[in-house]
C-alpha positions as semicolon CSV with decimal commas, in nm:
position;residue;x (nm);y (nm);z (nm)
1;M;25,731;5,998;26,789
2;A;25,361;5,964;26,907
3;A;25,296;5,729;27,202
4;I;24,978;5,578;27,017
5;E;24,874;5,615;26,645
6;T;24,561;5,437;26,538
7;H;24,400;5,443;26,194
8;G;24,060;5,320;26,133
9;L;24,043;5,095;26,436
10;V;23,741;4,862;26,442
11;K;23,625;4,603;26,689
12;R;23,305;4,399;26,642
13;F;23,112;4,169;26,889
14;G;22,888;3,967;26,662
15;A;22,654;4,222;26,497
16;N;22,750;4,505;26,746
17;V;23,020;4,753;26,627
18;A;23,187;4,852;26,950
19;V;23,471;5,068;26,782
20;D;23,382;5,211;26,432
21;G;23,684;5,354;26,271
22;V;23,866;5,526;26,553
23;D;24,163;5,746;26,456
24;L;24,389;5,859;26,744
25;S;24,732;6,032;26,774
26;V;24,845;6,045;27,118
27;P;25,162;6,252;27,194
28;S;25,432;6,126;27,437
29;G;25,423;6,276;27,794
30;G;25,134;6,422;27,954
31;V;24,768;6,287;27,983
32;Y;24,543;6,218;27,682
33;G;24,185;6,195;27,772
34;V;23,919;5,973;27,606
35;L;23,579;6,094;27,699
36;G;23,255;5,921;27,642
37;P;22,932;5,784;27,792
38;N;22,882;5,418;27,896
39;G;22,904;5,205;27,595
40;A;23,086;5,448;27,379
41;G;23,369;5,208;27,306
42;K;23,635;5,354;27,533
43;T;23,724;5,034;27,737
44;T;23,732;4,833;27,408
45;T;23,956;5,070;27,248
46;I;24,220;5,062;27,521
47;R;24,193;4,686;27,547
48;M;24,279;4,669;27,188
49;L;24,570;4,895;27,232
50;A;24,689;4,689;27,542
51;T;24,682;4,378;27,336
52;L;24,402;4,217;27,527
53;L;24,159;4,212;27,242
54;P;24,240;4,134;26,877
55;I;24,182;4,414;26,617
56;D;23,906;4,352;26,357
57;G;24,009;4,631;26,133
58;G;24,244;4,915;26,093
59;S;24,583;4,943;26,250
60;A;24,736;5,064;26,588
61;Q;25,101;5,135;26,684
62;V;25,199;5,174;27,059
63;L;25,540;5,323;27,144
64;G;25,659;5,245;26,782
65;H;25,535;4,880;26,777
66;D;25,254;4,734;26,579
67;V;24,989;4,603;26,828
68;A;24,879;4,320;26,586
69;S;25,226;4,186;26,482
70;E;25,440;4,295;26,806
71;P;25,203;4,234;27,096
72;E;25,495;4,120;27,330
73;A;25,695;4,426;27,264
74;V;25,383;4,654;27,344
75;R;25,320;4,461;27,671
76;R;25,683;4,503;27,787
77;K;25,633;4,884;27,777
78;V;25,280;4,935;27,892
79;S;25,060;4,890;28,187
80;L;24,690;4,881;28,239
81;T;24,460;4,963;28,523
82;G;24,102;4,852;28,437
83;Q;23,773;4,919;28,565
84;F;23,785;4,611;28,764
85;A;24,017;4,458;29,037
86;S;24,343;4,296;28,925
87;L;24,440;4,199;29,280
88;D;24,382;3,885;29,501
89;E;24,146;4,000;29,763
90;D;24,230;3,728;30,002
91;L;24,588;3,839;29,999
92;T;24,701;4,139;30,196
93;G;24,817;4,462;30,005
94;T;25,171;4,385;30,071
95;E;25,140;4,024;29,960
96;N;24,985;4,128;29,629
97;L;25,263;4,375;29,554
98;I;25,534;4,129;29,639
99;L;25,373;3,852;29,437
100;L;25,353;4,075;29,131
101;A;25,719;4,209;29,180
102;R;25,848;3,855;29,192
103;L;25,656;3,762;28,875
104;L;25,813;4,074;28,714
105;G;26,168;3,937;28,808
106;Y;26,244;4,110;29,129
107;S;26,439;3,929;29,389
108;R;26,277;3,852;29,722
109;P;26,437;4,130;29,908
110;A;26,380;4,377;29,627
111;A;26,021;4,281;29,595
112;R;25,963;4,350;29,948
113;S;26,147;4,679;29,935
114;R;25,945;4,787;29,621
115;A;25,613;4,685;29,780
116;D;25,692;4,905;30,099
117;Q;25,812;5,188;29,878
118;L;25,497;5,188;29,692
119;L;25,262;5,140;30,006
120;T;25,438;5,432;30,148
121;A;25,404;5,666;29,836
122;F;25,033;5,602;29,816
123;D;24,983;5,651;30,187
124;I;24,853;5,308;30,260
125;S;25,131;5,158;30,460
126;D;24,896;5,101;30,754
127;A;24,668;4,890;30,530
128;G;24,954;4,680;30,394
129;P;24,913;4,391;30,641
130;R;24,533;4,372;30,577
131;Q;24,350;4,169;30,320
132;V;24,254;4,367;30,024
133;K;23,894;4,266;30,069
134;T;23,873;4,490;30,385
135;Y;23,981;4,801;30,176
136;S;23,758;5,098;30,081
137;G;23,690;5,174;29,727
138;G;23,960;5,466;29,730
139;M;24,222;5,239;29,894
140;R;24,157;4,955;29,632
141;R;24,191;5,192;29,352
142;R;24,528;5,337;29,470
143;I;24,688;4,976;29,549
144;D;24,553;4,877;29,191
145;I;24,737;5,169;29,043
146;A;25,045;5,094;29,274
147;A;25,042;4,732;29,136
148;S;25,050;4,875;28,776
149;I;25,365;5,067;28,824
150;I;25,594;4,810;29,023
151;V;25,805;4,869;28,713
152;T;25,723;5,202;28,588
153;P;25,580;5,193;28,239
154;E;25,630;5,414;27,941
155;L;25,254;5,434;27,892
156;I;24,983;5,352;28,139
157;F;24,611;5,309;28,047
158;L;24,381;5,410;28,317
159;D;24,032;5,298;28,245
160;E;23,774;5,521;28,438
161;P;24,002;5,530;28,741
162;T;23,770;5,734;28,968
163;T;23,433;5,591;28,897
164;G;23,235;5,538;29,226
165;L;23,496;5,729;29,445
166;D;23,412;6,016;29,677
167;P;23,555;6,365;29,596
168;R;23,852;6,332;29,825
169;S;23,955;5,991;29,693
170;R;23,908;6,119;29,338
171;N;24,160;6,400;29,417
172;H;24,410;6,154;29,542
173;V;24,393;5,957;29,220
174;W;24,438;6,282;29,015
175;E;24,751;6,362;29,213
176;I;24,881;5,998;29,144
177;V;24,815;6,072;28,775
178;R;24,996;6,393;28,795
179;A;25,295;6,214;28,969
180;L;25,302;5,958;28,706
181;V;25,328;6,228;28,421
182;A;25,600;6,414;28,624
183;G;25,802;6,068;28,644
184;G;25,797;6,062;28,253
185;T;25,507;5,809;28,190
186;T;25,249;5,884;27,931
187;V;24,879;5,837;28,051
188;L;24,594;5,752;27,840
189;L;24,296;5,816;28,057
190;T;23,937;5,716;27,992
191;T;23,646;5,886;28,170
192;Q;23,293;5,986;28,154
193;Y;23,360;6,269;28,421
194;L;23,417;6,590;28,227
195;D;23,568;6,776;28,507
196;E;23,831;6,508;28,534
197;A;23,930;6,555;28,160
198;D;23,931;6,924;28,228
199;Q;24,157;6,874;28,525
200;L;24,413;6,629;28,382
201;A;24,398;6,612;28,019
202;G;24,622;6,810;27,772
203;R;24,408;6,687;27,477
204;V;24,082;6,504;27,472
205;A;23,915;6,277;27,217
206;V;23,545;6,270;27,250
207;I;23,388;5,925;27,162
208;D;23,046;5,843;27,103
209;R;22,880;5,522;26,960
210;G;23,226;5,391;26,874
211;R;23,357;5,710;26,666
212;V;23,558;5,985;26,754
213;I;23,345;6,290;26,697
214;A;23,584;6,576;26,825
215;E;23,952;6,592;26,929
216;G;24,148;6,874;27,064
217;T;24,255;7,064;27,382
218;T;23,967;7,128;27,628
219;G;23,994;7,493;27,526
220;E;23,950;7,406;27,165
221;L;23,664;7,184;27,210
222;K;23,496;7,448;27,424
223;A;23,545;7,717;27,165
224;S;23,413;7,490;26,888
225;V;23,043;7,507;27,044
226;G;23,052;7,890;27,083
227;S;23,280;8,124;27,271
228;N;23,044;8,205;27,550
229;S;22,791;8,038;27,778
230;L;22,522;8,207;27,962
231;H;22,383;8,036;28,275
232;L;22,041;8,177;28,428
233;R;21,885;8,063;28,735
234;V;21,543;8,181;28,815
235;L;21,409;8,229;29,174
236;D;21,089;8,038;29,117
237;A;21,129;7,713;28,918
238;A;20,776;7,744;28,774
239;Q;20,904;8,038;28,571
240;R;21,183;7,850;28,420
241;N;20,988;7,759;28,114
242;A;20,877;8,120;28,045
243;A;21,248;8,225;28,090
244;A;21,362;7,952;27,834
245;R;21,110;8,059;27,574
246;L;21,221;8,430;27,638
247;L;21,590;8,343;27,561
248;R;21,491;8,137;27,254
249;D;21,314;8,437;27,120
250;L;21,614;8,657;27,186
251;L;21,895;8,424;27,096
252;G;21,763;8,151;26,858
253;G;21,770;7,775;26,937
254;N;22,095;7,735;27,139
255;V;21,907;7,711;27,482
256;T;21,896;7,424;27,703
257;E;21,684;7,357;28,003
258;D;21,936;7,196;28,260
259;P;21,856;6,904;28,484
260;D;21,831;7,169;28,767
261;P;21,460;7,275;28,757
262;S;21,566;7,640;28,806
263;T;21,844;7,677;28,548
264;V;21,868;7,754;28,182
265;T;22,193;7,754;27,966
266;A;22,238;7,931;27,635
267;R;22,535;7,953;27,396
268;L;22,630;8,290;27,266
269;D;22,860;8,372;26,978
270;N;22,903;8,719;27,100
271;P;22,884;8,856;27,458
272;A;22,686;9,149;27,335
273;Q;22,400;8,925;27,293
274;A;22,365;8,905;27,661
275;A;22,280;9,273;27,710
276;P;21,912;9,287;27,625
277;I;21,835;8,970;27,825
278;L;21,809;9,108;28,195
279;P;21,570;9,406;28,084
280;A;21,354;9,163;27,906
281;L;21,331;8,927;28,198
282;A;21,234;9,216;28,431
283;T;20,976;9,326;28,173
284;A;20,830;8,972;28,169
285;G;20,817;8,965;28,554
286;I;21,079;8,689;28,576
287;S;21,289;8,711;28,901
288;I;21,654;8,607;28,864
289;A;21,849;8,429;29,126
290;S;22,190;8,439;28,932
291;F;22,307;8,527;28,581
292;T;22,669;8,450;28,467
293;L;22,849;8,462;28,134
294;G;23,163;8,264;28,060
295;Q;23,334;7,981;27,858
296;P;23,105;7,678;27,808
297;S;23,186;7,376;28,029
298;L;23,293;7,061;27,892
299;D;22,949;6,924;27,997
300;E;22,793;7,159;27,752
301;V;23,035;7,069;27,484
302;F;22,950;6,708;27,514
303;L;22,590;6,786;27,504
304;A;22,621;7,003;27,194
305;L;22,837;6,746;27,018
306;T;22,617;6,427;27,105
307;G;22,276;6,544;27,193
308;H;22,299;6,372;27,536
309;E;22,480;6,409;27,858
310;A;22,834;6,247;27,916
311;G;22,721;5,986;28,176
312;V;22,415;5,885;27,979
313;E;22,404;5,602;27,725
314;P;22,168;5,699;27,454
315;A;21,870;5,482;27,405
316;G;21,902;5,197;27,175
317;T;22,287;5,205;27,187
318;T;22,437;4,861;27,098
319;H;22,807;4,963;27,103
320;G;22,958;4,811;27,418
321;A;23,287;4,780;27,582
322;G;23,319;4,392;27,547
323;V;23,330;4,143;27,825
324;E;23,532;4,241;28,139
325;P;23,660;4,027;28,415
326;A;23,460;4,003;28,735
327;G;23,561;4,183;29,054
328;T;23,476;4,543;29,058
329;T;23,653;4,772;29,287
330;H;23,422;5,057;29,256
331;G;23,299;5,217;29,579
332;A;23,341;5,524;29,803
333;G;23,575;5,570;30,085
334;V;23,744;5,856;30,266
335;E;24,120;5,839;30,246
336;P;24,397;6,002;30,440
337;A;24,562;6,295;30,289
338;G;24,912;6,311;30,154
339;T;24,937;6,082;29,852
340;T;25,121;6,335;29,625
341;H;25,461;6,413;29,763
342;R;25,600;6,056;29,766
343;A;25,440;5,900;29,462
344;G;25,670;6,068;29,213
345;T;25,968;5,927;29,403
346;A;25,822;5,569;29,397
347;I;25,758;5,613;29,019
348;E;26,104;5,748;28,951
349;S;26,307;5,492;29,144
350;D;26,145;5,143;29,066
351;R;26,470;5,005;28,900
352;E;26,688;5,104;29,196
353;V;26,544;4,797;29,399
354;A;26,506;4,570;29,101
355;S;26,844;4,372;29,165
């Protein structure tokens, strides 16, 4: 049984169509990525699936339950960590986790035990006695996820969980996601970071302007836009335009001038197409700093599919993610190492302390 099945899912906000006929089939187990720019409809989609927004059209089943007619059954099995804080910043980390555990039916001693277990698992035990408003962005993100797995869900929605975090904090969150999957939880992850989808997701749906425009494994998506990608960096940025014109003459139209002022990227259907390029550049007097040929990146896939970069909302876009609660936890912060080893234990053993 698929963890999530949607058919023609629609959500409107007035005249704006935020989700426009989304079809998804998310297998149980593993990480399923939903990739798209700001305003693509990612957050709106998961808020409908988590029963936080009514569906305006189509249908959705989550873990075998119809989202519209069985919302309580869905909510008993899922958890959501949104882009914004779900914790009371005036309480300590420990107090927040105890409060939520008590609301979920834990006895007072069991709630304290579960809170301590999660704080240890996520390497934030030292921060437990401190108010959440004193936490760095990375620490807030980790305790927010910890709060979502007090009772380990069958399915967790993670909505852009690493936005605004520094690279080390992002890696810690990635390890938490891997630990969740190892513990048997299915993860639906929305992101605008292509490397994040590449690192974590078994399959990816690309959403743009409220519609799924491509779906498959990262390998399948990369292969869909050409089997090879050529990256050319010129020594002198002033020669970049001349290099791009030369590549277009040799290869046709699949040539992109990257944001880096010295770099040009081209898609090749056959690696043999690269053979005449270096001699032609030398004849034209264009000096090369680097020349690489390999599989296209997800960035190039997204650009080829949508015509714009993943983190950029196209001009004139009216599709939005809806209204979110205030209280963003986005921010950078360097966190201590060691998240991964114990998180899996915490995920697997929540019910051992629930009585």
